[in-house]
PDB file of C-alpha atoms in Angstrom:
ATOM      1  CA  MET A   1      84.311 118.950 162.279  1.00 95.00           C
ATOM      2  CA  ILE A   2      83.995 122.739 160.815  1.00 98.00           C
ATOM      3  CA  SER A   3      86.812 124.626 160.112  1.00 98.00           C
ATOM      4  CA  ILE A   4      86.564 128.447 159.955  1.00 98.00           C
ATOM      5  CA  ILE A   5      88.848 130.574 158.101  1.00 98.00           C
ATOM      6  CA  THR A   6      88.894 134.219 159.561  1.00 98.00           C
ATOM      7  CA  THR A   7      91.370 136.719 157.222  1.00 97.00           C
ATOM      8  CA  SER A   8      92.843 139.113 159.614  1.00 96.00           C
ATOM      9  CA  TYR A   9      95.045 142.709 159.017  1.00 96.00           C
ATOM     10  CA  ASN A  10      94.571 145.713 161.256  1.00 95.00           C
ATOM     11  CA  TYR A  11      91.319 144.857 162.594  1.00 95.00           C
ATOM     12  CA  GLU A  12      91.825 144.726 166.547  1.00 95.00           C
ATOM     13  CA  GLU A  13      89.072 147.040 167.496  1.00 94.00           C
ATOM     14  CA  TYR A  14      87.178 143.856 166.050  1.00 96.00           C
ATOM     15  CA  ILE A  15      88.535 140.469 166.089  1.00 97.00           C
ATOM     16  CA  ALA A  16      88.052 140.016 169.763  1.00 98.00           C
ATOM     17  CA  GLU A  17      84.064 140.256 168.948  1.00 98.00           C
ATOM     18  CA  THR A  18      84.363 138.049 165.904  1.00 98.00           C
ATOM     19  CA  ILE A  19      86.196 135.414 167.741  1.00 98.00           C
ATOM     20  CA  LYS A  20      83.804 135.454 170.814  1.00 98.00           C
ATOM     21  CA  SER A  21      81.298 134.961 168.367  1.00 98.00           C
ATOM     22  CA  VAL A  22      82.651 131.518 167.394  1.00 98.00           C
ATOM     23  CA  LEU A  23      83.499 130.588 170.985  1.00 98.00           C
ATOM     24  CA  ASN A  24      79.935 131.019 171.870  1.00 98.00           C
ATOM     25  CA  GLN A  25      78.474 128.112 169.661  1.00 98.00           C
ATOM     26  CA  THR A  26      76.235 126.031 170.441  1.00 98.00           C
ATOM     27  CA  TYR A  27      77.812 123.891 168.056  1.00 98.00           C
ATOM     28  CA  THR A  28      81.196 122.904 169.393  1.00 97.00           C
ATOM     29  CA  ASP A  29      83.333 120.454 167.175  1.00 97.00           C
ATOM     30  CA  TRP A  30      85.060 123.320 164.961  1.00 98.00           C
ATOM     31  CA  GLU A  31      88.584 124.882 164.411  1.00 98.00           C
ATOM     32  CA  LEU A  32      89.209 128.593 164.071  1.00 98.00           C
ATOM     33  CA  ILE A  33      92.273 129.377 161.966  1.00 98.00           C
ATOM     34  CA  VAL A  34      92.961 132.701 162.020  1.00 98.00           C
ATOM     35  CA  VAL A  35      95.533 134.596 158.921  1.00 98.00           C
ATOM     36  CA  ASP A  36      96.973 137.575 159.938  1.00 97.00           C
ATOM     37  CA  ASP A  37      98.175 139.786 157.052  1.00 97.00           C
ATOM     38  CA  ALA A  38     100.803 141.271 158.656  1.00 96.00           C
ATOM     39  CA  SER A  39      98.897 143.591 160.085  1.00 96.00           C
ATOM     40  CA  CYS A  40     100.753 146.782 161.818  1.00 96.00           C
ATOM     41  CA  ASP A  41      98.526 147.403 164.931  1.00 95.00           C
ATOM     42  CA  ASN A  42      97.351 145.025 168.239  1.00 96.00           C
ATOM     43  CA  SER A  43      95.639 142.848 166.142  1.00 97.00           C
ATOM     44  CA  VAL A  44      98.287 139.856 166.731  1.00 97.00           C
ATOM     45  CA  GLU A  45      98.089 140.248 170.701  1.00 97.00           C
ATOM     46  CA  VAL A  46      94.830 140.352 170.465  1.00 97.00           C
ATOM     47  CA  ILE A  47      94.144 137.034 168.551  1.00 98.00           C
ATOM     48  CA  LYS A  48      97.229 135.227 170.713  1.00 98.00           C
ATOM     49  CA  SER A  49      95.439 136.200 173.745  1.00 97.00           C
ATOM     50  CA  PHE A  50      92.137 133.471 172.839  1.00 98.00           C
ATOM     51  CA  CYS A  51      94.869 130.865 171.767  1.00 97.00           C
ATOM     52  CA  ASP A  52      94.714 129.129 174.972  1.00 97.00           C
ATOM     53  CA  ASP A  53      91.771 127.266 173.499  1.00 97.00           C
ATOM     54  CA  LYS A  54      93.507 124.725 170.894  1.00 97.00           C
ATOM     55  CA  ARG A  55      90.944 124.607 168.513  1.00 98.00           C
ATOM     56  CA  ILE A  56      92.540 128.091 167.622  1.00 98.00           C
ATOM     57  CA  LYS A  57      95.229 128.591 165.586  1.00 98.00           C
ATOM     58  CA  LEU A  58      97.039 131.555 164.406  1.00 98.00           C
ATOM     59  CA  ILE A  59      99.109 131.655 161.501  1.00 98.00           C
ATOM     60  CA  CYS A  60     100.858 135.121 160.602  1.00 97.00           C
ATOM     61  CA  HIS A  61     102.072 136.144 156.923  1.00 97.00           C
ATOM     62  CA  ASP A  62     105.700 138.069 157.316  1.00 95.00           C
ATOM     63  CA  ARG A  63     104.716 140.907 155.026  1.00 96.00           C
ATOM     64  CA  ASN A  64     101.304 141.735 153.546  1.00 95.00           C
ATOM     65  CA  LYS A  65     100.227 139.056 150.449  1.00 95.00           C
ATOM     66  CA  GLY A  66      96.336 140.470 150.204  1.00 94.00           C
ATOM     67  CA  LEU A  67      93.218 138.398 150.925  1.00 95.00           C
ATOM     68  CA  VAL A  68      93.756 135.566 148.220  1.00 95.00           C
ATOM     69  CA  GLN A  69      97.581 134.264 149.756  1.00 96.00           C
ATOM     70  CA  ALA A  70      95.506 134.719 153.256  1.00 97.00           C
ATOM     71  CA  VAL A  71      92.503 132.476 152.464  1.00 97.00           C
ATOM     72  CA  LYS A  72      95.451 129.941 150.643  1.00 97.00           C
ATOM     73  CA  THR A  73      97.164 129.980 153.650  1.00 97.00           C
ATOM     74  CA  GLY A  74      94.197 128.846 155.613  1.00 97.00           C
ATOM     75  CA  LEU A  75      93.231 126.109 153.405  1.00 97.00           C
ATOM     76  CA  LYS A  76      96.305 124.890 153.803  1.00 96.00           C
ATOM     77  CA  TYR A  77      95.444 124.114 157.719  1.00 96.00           C
ATOM     78  CA  VAL A  78      91.954 122.760 157.361  1.00 97.00           C
ATOM     79  CA  LYS A  79      91.185 119.090 158.765  1.00 96.00           C
ATOM     80  CA  GLY A  80      87.036 119.754 158.388  1.00 96.00           C
ATOM     81  CA  GLU A  81      84.574 118.728 156.052  1.00 97.00           C
ATOM     82  CA  TRP A  82      82.881 121.715 155.575  1.00 98.00           C
ATOM     83  CA  ILE A  83      84.580 125.541 155.771  1.00 98.00           C
ATOM     84  CA  ALA A  84      83.318 128.451 156.475  1.00 98.00           C
ATOM     85  CA  PHE A  85      84.747 131.994 156.345  1.00 98.00           C
ATOM     86  CA  LEU A  86      84.078 134.626 158.863  1.00 98.00           C
ATOM     87  CA  GLU A  87      85.859 138.225 158.264  1.00 96.00           C
ATOM     88  CA  SER A  88      88.149 139.312 161.141  1.00 96.00           C
ATOM     89  CA  ASP A  89      84.899 142.511 161.801  1.00 95.00           C
ATOM     90  CA  ASP A  90      82.243 140.509 161.549  1.00 97.00           C
ATOM     91  CA  LEU A  91      79.834 138.043 164.033  1.00 98.00           C
ATOM     92  CA  TRP A  92      77.276 134.830 164.236  1.00 98.00           C
ATOM     93  CA  VAL A  93      74.626 134.444 166.370  1.00 98.00           C
ATOM     94  CA  GLU A  94      75.134 131.591 169.057  1.00 98.00           C
ATOM     95  CA  ASN A  95      73.458 128.878 166.678  1.00 98.00           C
ATOM     96  CA  ALA A  96      74.542 130.035 163.371  1.00 98.00           C
ATOM     97  CA  LEU A  97      76.572 126.644 162.855  1.00 98.00           C
ATOM     98  CA  GLU A  98      74.280 124.412 164.527  1.00 98.00           C
ATOM     99  CA  LYS A  99      71.385 125.650 162.144  1.00 98.00           C
ATOM    100  CA  ARG A 100      73.699 125.504 158.806  1.00 98.00           C
ATOM    101  CA  LEU A 101      74.538 122.030 159.643  1.00 97.00           C
ATOM    102  CA  ASP A 102      71.138 120.659 160.200  1.00 97.00           C
ATOM    103  CA  THR A 103      70.564 122.108 156.702  1.00 97.00           C
ATOM    104  CA  ILE A 104      73.117 120.210 155.277  1.00 97.00           C
ATOM    105  CA  LYS A 105      72.143 117.149 157.043  1.00 96.00           C
ATOM    106  CA  ASN A 106      68.613 117.376 155.317  1.00 96.00           C
ATOM    107  CA  ASN A 107      70.579 118.206 151.769  1.00 97.00           C
ATOM    108  CA  PRO A 108      73.334 115.778 151.867  1.00 95.00           C
ATOM    109  CA  GLU A 109      73.264 117.168 147.747  1.00 95.00           C
ATOM    110  CA  ILE A 110      74.370 121.347 148.331  1.00 97.00           C
ATOM    111  CA  GLY A 111      78.096 122.195 148.120  1.00 97.00           C
ATOM    112  CA  ILE A 112      77.469 125.567 149.116  1.00 98.00           C
ATOM    113  CA  ILE A 113      74.867 127.049 151.867  1.00 98.00           C
ATOM    114  CA  PHE A 114      74.675 130.810 152.791  1.00 98.00           C
ATOM    115  CA  ASN A 115      72.443 132.858 155.594  1.00 98.00           C
ATOM    116  CA  ASP A 116      70.778 135.988 155.661  1.00 97.00           C
ATOM    117  CA  VAL A 117      72.240 138.928 157.318  1.00 96.00           C
ATOM    118  CA  GLU A 118      71.625 141.446 159.763  1.00 95.00           C
ATOM    119  CA  GLU A 119      73.291 144.901 158.961  1.00 94.00           C
ATOM    120  CA  PHE A 120      75.012 146.617 162.172  1.00 93.00           C
ATOM    121  CA  GLY A 121      77.319 149.541 162.855  1.00 89.00           C
ATOM    122  CA  ASP A 122      77.783 152.840 160.740  1.00 88.00           C
ATOM    123  CA  GLU A 123      74.338 154.493 159.842  1.00 88.00           C
ATOM    124  CA  LYS A 124      75.925 155.431 156.676  1.00 86.00           C
ATOM    125  CA  ALA A 125      78.015 152.633 155.818  1.00 86.00           C
ATOM    126  CA  ILE A 126      74.559 150.632 156.127  1.00 88.00           C
ATOM    127  CA  LEU A 127      72.461 152.911 153.939  1.00 87.00           C
ATOM    128  CA  ALA A 128      75.652 152.424 151.392  1.00 82.00           C
ATOM    129  CA  VAL A 129      74.911 148.848 150.809  1.00 86.00           C
ATOM    130  CA  LYS A 130      71.212 148.472 151.928  1.00 86.00           C
ATOM    131  CA  ASN A 131      69.319 149.095 148.506  1.00 86.00           C
ATOM    132  CA  ASN A 132      71.427 146.578 147.602  1.00 87.00           C
ATOM    133  CA  LEU A 133      71.287 143.916 149.513  1.00 90.00           C
ATOM    134  CA  ASP A 134      67.421 144.651 150.084  1.00 92.00           C
ATOM    135  CA  LYS A 135      67.155 144.110 145.904  1.00 91.00           C
ATOM    136  CA  ASN A 136      69.368 140.922 146.977  1.00 93.00           C
ATOM    137  CA  ARG A 137      66.858 139.345 149.510  1.00 94.00           C
ATOM    138  CA  LYS A 138      64.144 139.927 146.514  1.00 94.00           C
ATOM    139  CA  ARG A 139      65.932 138.250 144.027  1.00 94.00           C
ATOM    140  CA  ILE A 140      66.855 135.435 146.557  1.00 96.00           C
ATOM    141  CA  SER A 141      63.249 134.785 147.467  1.00 94.00           C
ATOM    142  CA  LYS A 142      62.104 134.219 143.937  1.00 94.00           C
ATOM    143  CA  LEU A 143      64.726 131.070 143.811  1.00 96.00           C
ATOM    144  CA  SER A 144      63.698 127.846 144.980  1.00 96.00           C
ATOM    145  CA  PHE A 145      66.479 125.806 147.201  1.00 97.00           C
ATOM    146  CA  PRO A 146      68.067 123.912 146.739  1.00 97.00           C
ATOM    147  CA  LYS A 147      69.429 124.612 143.279  1.00 97.00           C
ATOM    148  CA  ASN A 148      71.944 125.287 140.837  1.00 97.00           C
ATOM    149  CA  ILE A 149      72.965 128.641 140.878  1.00 97.00           C
ATOM    150  CA  PHE A 150      75.569 128.981 138.139  1.00 97.00           C
ATOM    151  CA  TYR A 151      73.299 131.102 135.615  1.00 97.00           C
ATOM    152  CA  ASP A 152      71.983 133.013 138.627  1.00 97.00           C
ATOM    153  CA  LEU A 153      75.394 134.815 139.230  1.00 96.00           C
ATOM    154  CA  ASN A 154      76.081 136.258 136.077  1.00 95.00           C
ATOM    155  CA  ILE A 155      75.217 139.738 136.981  1.00 92.00           C
ATOM    156  CA  GLU A 156      75.199 140.216 140.871  1.00 90.00           C
ATOM    157  CA  ASN A 157      76.225 138.116 143.234  1.00 93.00           C
ATOM    158  CA  PHE A 158      73.731 137.934 145.679  1.00 94.00           C
ATOM    159  CA  ILE A 159      75.559 135.719 148.473  1.00 94.00           C
ATOM    160  CA  LEU A 160      75.283 138.613 150.433  1.00 88.00           C
ATOM    161  CA  THR A 161      78.727 138.017 152.422  1.00 93.00           C
ATOM    162  CA  PHE A 162      81.821 135.698 152.617  1.00 95.00           C
ATOM    163  CA  SER A 163      80.748 134.928 156.581  1.00 97.00           C
ATOM    164  CA  ALA A 164      77.476 134.149 155.713  1.00 97.00           C
ATOM    165  CA  VAL A 165      79.067 131.050 153.279  1.00 98.00           C
ATOM    166  CA  MET A 166      80.132 127.692 153.896  1.00 98.00           C
ATOM    167  CA  ILE A 167      81.648 125.748 151.219  1.00 98.00           C
ATOM    168  CA  LYS A 168      82.520 121.835 151.259  1.00 97.00           C
ATOM    169  CA  LYS A 169      86.001 121.134 151.567  1.00 97.00           C
ATOM    170  CA  GLU A 170      85.688 118.875 147.985  1.00 96.00           C
ATOM    171  CA  ALA A 171      84.338 121.240 146.176  1.00 96.00           C
ATOM    172  CA  LEU A 172      86.491 124.072 147.289  1.00 96.00           C
ATOM    173  CA  ASP A 173      89.981 121.708 146.829  1.00 94.00           C
ATOM    174  CA  LYS A 174      88.936 122.102 142.978  1.00 93.00           C
ATOM    175  CA  CYS A 175      88.495 125.300 142.996  1.00 95.00           C
ATOM    176  CA  PRO A 176      90.908 127.625 141.870  1.00 94.00           C
ATOM    177  CA  LEU A 177      91.729 131.110 143.779  1.00 95.00           C
ATOM    178  CA  ASP A 178      93.659 133.408 141.564  1.00 91.00           C
ATOM    179  CA  THR A 179      90.815 135.769 141.120  1.00 93.00           C
ATOM    180  CA  PRO A 180      91.549 139.318 138.854  1.00 91.00           C
ATOM    181  CA  ILE A 181      90.281 141.055 142.037  1.00 90.00           C
ATOM    182  CA  ASP A 182      91.172 140.558 145.840  1.00 90.00           C
ATOM    183  CA  ALA A 183      88.098 142.002 146.860  1.00 88.00           C
ATOM    184  CA  LEU A 184      85.730 140.179 144.911  1.00 92.00           C
ATOM    185  CA  LEU A 185      87.186 137.139 145.992  1.00 95.00           C
ATOM    186  CA  ASP A 186      83.919 135.413 146.785  1.00 95.00           C
ATOM    187  CA  TRP A 187      82.087 135.676 143.510  1.00 96.00           C
ATOM    188  CA  TRP A 188      85.102 134.306 141.738  1.00 97.00           C
ATOM    189  CA  ILE A 189      84.675 131.352 144.026  1.00 97.00           C
ATOM    190  CA  PHE A 190      80.960 131.092 144.062  1.00 97.00           C
ATOM    191  CA  ILE A 191      80.672 130.935 140.329  1.00 97.00           C
ATOM    192  CA  HIS A 192      83.174 128.680 140.109  1.00 97.00           C
ATOM    193  CA  ILE A 193      81.785 126.056 142.777  1.00 97.00           C
ATOM    194  CA  ALA A 194      78.217 126.764 141.527  1.00 97.00           C
ATOM    195  CA  PHE A 195      79.194 124.747 138.073  1.00 97.00           C
ATOM    196  CA  ASN A 196      78.807 121.575 139.990  1.00 95.00           C
ATOM    197  CA  ASN A 197      77.306 122.187 143.057  1.00 97.00           C
ATOM    198  CA  LYS A 198      74.122 122.948 144.569  1.00 97.00           C
ATOM    199  CA  THR A 199      73.424 125.765 146.699  1.00 98.00           C
ATOM    200  CA  TYR A 200      71.049 126.034 150.261  1.00 98.00           C
ATOM    201  CA  TYR A 201      69.693 129.525 151.272  1.00 98.00           C
ATOM    202  CA  ILE A 202      68.714 129.963 155.081  1.00 98.00           C
ATOM    203  CA  SER A 203      66.447 132.622 155.576  1.00 96.00           C
ATOM    204  CA  GLU A 204      67.483 133.405 159.229  1.00 97.00           C
ATOM    205  CA  LYS A 205      69.703 136.347 159.897  1.00 97.00           C
ATOM    206  CA  LEU A 206      72.475 133.960 161.344  1.00 98.00           C
ATOM    207  CA  THR A 207      75.173 136.429 160.058  1.00 98.00           C
ATOM    208  CA  LYS A 208      75.742 140.310 161.695  1.00 97.00           C
ATOM    209  CA  TRP A 209      77.408 141.810 158.892  1.00 96.00           C
ATOM    210  CA  ARG A 210      79.067 144.911 160.292  1.00 95.00           C
ATOM    211  CA  GLN A 211      79.457 148.230 158.050  1.00 91.00           C
ATOM    212  CA  HIS A 212      82.150 150.430 158.822  1.00 84.00           C
ATOM    213  CA  LYS A 213      84.464 153.139 156.627  1.00 75.00           C
ATOM    214  CA  ASN A 214      87.133 150.803 157.075  1.00 70.00           C
ATOM    215  CA  SER A 215      86.149 147.656 155.623  1.00 66.00           C
ATOM    216  CA  TYR A 216      88.022 146.053 152.761  1.00 56.00           C
ATOM    217  CA  LEU A 217      85.719 146.817 150.052  1.00 54.00           C
ATOM    218  CA  PHE A 218      85.754 150.920 151.480  1.00 50.00           C
ATOM    219  CA  ARG A 219      89.742 150.985 152.085  1.00 49.00           C
ATOM    220  CA  ARG A 220      90.600 149.976 148.898  1.00 48.00           C
ATOM    221  CA  LYS A 221      92.824 152.407 146.992  1.00 45.00           C
ATOM    222  CA  LYS A 222      91.436 151.943 143.801  1.00 46.00           C
ATOM    223  CA  THR A 223      88.625 149.483 141.710  1.00 47.00           C
ATOM    224  CA  LYS A 224      90.544 147.992 138.548  1.00 52.00           C
ATOM    225  CA  PHE A 225      88.269 147.950 135.646  1.00 50.00           C
ATOM    226  CA  ARG A 226      88.071 144.181 135.086  1.00 72.00           C
ATOM    227  CA  SER A 227      84.828 142.207 134.898  1.00 88.00           C
ATOM    228  CA  VAL A 228      85.684 139.388 137.558  1.00 93.00           C
ATOM    229  CA  ASN A 229      82.041 137.324 136.442  1.00 95.00           C
ATOM    230  CA  LEU A 230      83.044 137.315 133.273  1.00 95.00           C
ATOM    231  CA  GLU A 231      86.883 136.006 133.761  1.00 95.00           C
ATOM    232  CA  ALA A 232      85.119 133.836 136.320  1.00 97.00           C
ATOM    233  CA  TYR A 233      82.528 131.889 133.499  1.00 97.00           C
ATOM    234  CA  LEU A 234      85.532 132.358 130.604  1.00 96.00           C
ATOM    235  CA  ASP A 235      87.701 130.388 133.256  1.00 97.00           C
ATOM    236  CA  VAL A 236      84.594 127.418 133.805  1.00 97.00           C
ATOM    237  CA  TRP A 237      84.149 127.835 129.907  1.00 97.00           C
ATOM    238  CA  ARG A 238      88.023 126.460 129.474  1.00 96.00           C
ATOM    239  CA  THR A 239      88.547 124.333 131.673  1.00 95.00           C
ATOM    240  CA  GLN A 240      84.777 122.541 131.690  1.00 95.00           C
ATOM    241  CA  LYS A 241      85.160 122.567 127.810  1.00 95.00           C
ATOM    242  CA  LEU A 242      81.857 123.796 127.412  1.00 95.00           C
ATOM    243  CA  GLY A 243      81.636 124.448 123.986  1.00 95.00           C
ATOM    244  CA  ILE A 244      80.052 126.533 121.305  1.00 97.00           C
ATOM    245  CA  LYS A 245      76.593 126.230 123.298  1.00 96.00           C
ATOM    246  CA  PHE A 246      77.846 128.427 126.040  1.00 97.00           C
ATOM    247  CA  LEU A 247      78.376 131.126 123.870  1.00 97.00           C
ATOM    248  CA  PRO A 248      74.978 132.701 123.639  1.00 97.00           C
ATOM    249  CA  PHE A 249      75.132 132.970 127.607  1.00 97.00           C
ATOM    250  CA  PHE A 250      78.532 134.640 127.794  1.00 96.00           C
ATOM    251  CA  LEU A 251      77.657 137.383 125.351  1.00 96.00           C
ATOM    252  CA  SER A 252      74.079 138.142 127.063  1.00 96.00           C
ATOM    253  CA  THR A 253      76.237 138.323 130.328  1.00 96.00           C
ATOM    254  CA  ALA A 254      78.985 140.545 128.754  1.00 95.00           C
ATOM    255  CA  PHE A 255      75.981 142.817 127.419  1.00 94.00           C
ATOM    256  CA  LEU A 256      74.173 143.317 130.708  1.00 92.00           C
ATOM    257  CA  THR A 257      77.714 143.519 132.705  1.00 91.00           C
ATOM    258  CA  ALA A 258      78.312 146.485 130.144  1.00 91.00           C
ATOM    259  CA  THR A 259      74.933 148.024 130.398  1.00 90.00           C
ATOM    260  CA  LYS A 260      75.852 148.156 134.361  1.00 82.00           C
ATOM    261  CA  ARG A 261      78.601 149.501 134.210  1.00 76.00           C
ATOM    262  CA  PHE A 262      77.400 152.053 132.303  1.00 76.00           C
ATOM    263  CA  LYS A 263      74.400 152.721 134.350  1.00 68.00           C
ATOM    264  CA  PHE A 264      76.866 153.014 137.361  1.00 61.00           C
ATOM    265  CA  TYR A 265      78.920 155.529 135.985  1.00 64.00           C
ATOM    266  CA  TYR A 266      76.545 157.639 134.590  1.00 65.00           C
ATOM    267  CA  VAL A 267      74.707 158.056 138.267  1.00 65.00           C
ATOM    268  CA  VAL A 268      78.303 158.762 139.321  1.00 62.00           C
ATOM    269  CA  ALA A 269      78.175 161.350 136.613  1.00 73.00           C
ATOM    270  CA  ILE A 270      74.737 162.952 137.433  1.00 71.00           C
ATOM    271  CA  ARG A 271      75.905 163.118 141.515  1.00 66.00           C
ATOM    272  CA  ALA A 272      79.027 165.002 140.292  1.00 70.00           C
ATOM    273  CA  ILE A 273      77.244 167.563 138.316  1.00 77.00           C
ATOM    274  CA  LYS A 274      74.562 167.774 140.863  1.00 68.00           C
ATOM    275  CA  LYS A 275      77.081 169.129 143.493  1.00 67.00           C
ATOM    276  CA  LEU A 276      79.346 171.207 140.930  1.00 71.00           C
ATOM    277  CA  VAL A 277      75.729 173.082 140.693  1.00 70.00           C
ATOM    278  CA  GLY A 278      75.122 173.320 144.713  1.00 70.00           C
ATOM    279  CA  ILE A 279      71.811 170.755 144.362  1.00 70.00           C
ATOM    280  CA  ASN A 280      71.979 168.051 147.246  1.00 66.00           C
ATOM    281  CA  PRO A 281      71.510 164.646 145.391  1.00 54.00           C
ATOM    282  CA  LYS A 282      68.639 163.319 147.378  1.00 52.00           C
ATOM    283  CA  GLU A 283      66.540 166.368 147.535  1.00 42.00           C
ATOM    284  CA  SER A 284      66.895 167.310 143.830  1.00 38.00           C
ATOM    285  CA  PRO A 285      63.762 167.648 142.021  1.00 36.00           C
ATOM    286  CA  LEU A 286      65.954 167.438 138.504  1.00 35.00           C
ATOM    287  CA  PHE A 287      67.085 163.488 138.786  1.00 36.00           C
ATOM    288  CA  ASP A 288      66.207 160.323 140.217  1.00 39.00           C
ATOM    289  CA  ASP A 289      69.230 158.935 142.104  1.00 36.00           C
TER     290      ASP A 289
END
């Protein structure tokens, strides 16, 4: 059996289509655990309309607790050997679970599996992630799977979205979930689990990743000035007792992280200056975007 965790918060517009994409799976031995994090819209009623199927279970928080707590709640109810994550605005193609399971059977040593994605939805939101996705796909294409990607996740989380991932329950049970930033829970988890587990990548687009301006990433009120990757590696360093031999890697990661952050704020500043002087960033001959 595969256990699927979907966290839900005010996505009544999308959640029905998400659940239907699970019901349409060619592999049918699954359970879907939907954790509603105190939605203020009609999400709960929409979800309840599918609960006649005994494979679907709804758990509701009495107050909004955030992504980490919603995932923790879902994990209390899982029964499967593998856990898949499907965000409440995303979709799977009909054979997504079947394809993943076939790969797992042929690669029993892996602890994480993920696949390519198809972006759909708001055109402007798609453009906002397109360059990063293309860059990540290019990087993934240079790796040979199955592979331990612990040292490859230091600067960029190239696992395209949580909805493209399945993790072995045994591995996830050993993973701390207390990430410093809810929205980057996936990166935190992947670094921890990748230390002792190999990963496999399926190049087929088995996940449909919806892009819209109300997504979890877009609607965050404020981005905290913290580096989840560095804190995750520090946690692994401490808990796995890696010793002084890990120091060169960590220092190089810290330097590259700082450089990347500087470049990001440099681009933000340049774009702000362009707008102030009335230059359209996309058409400006003065700066490269």
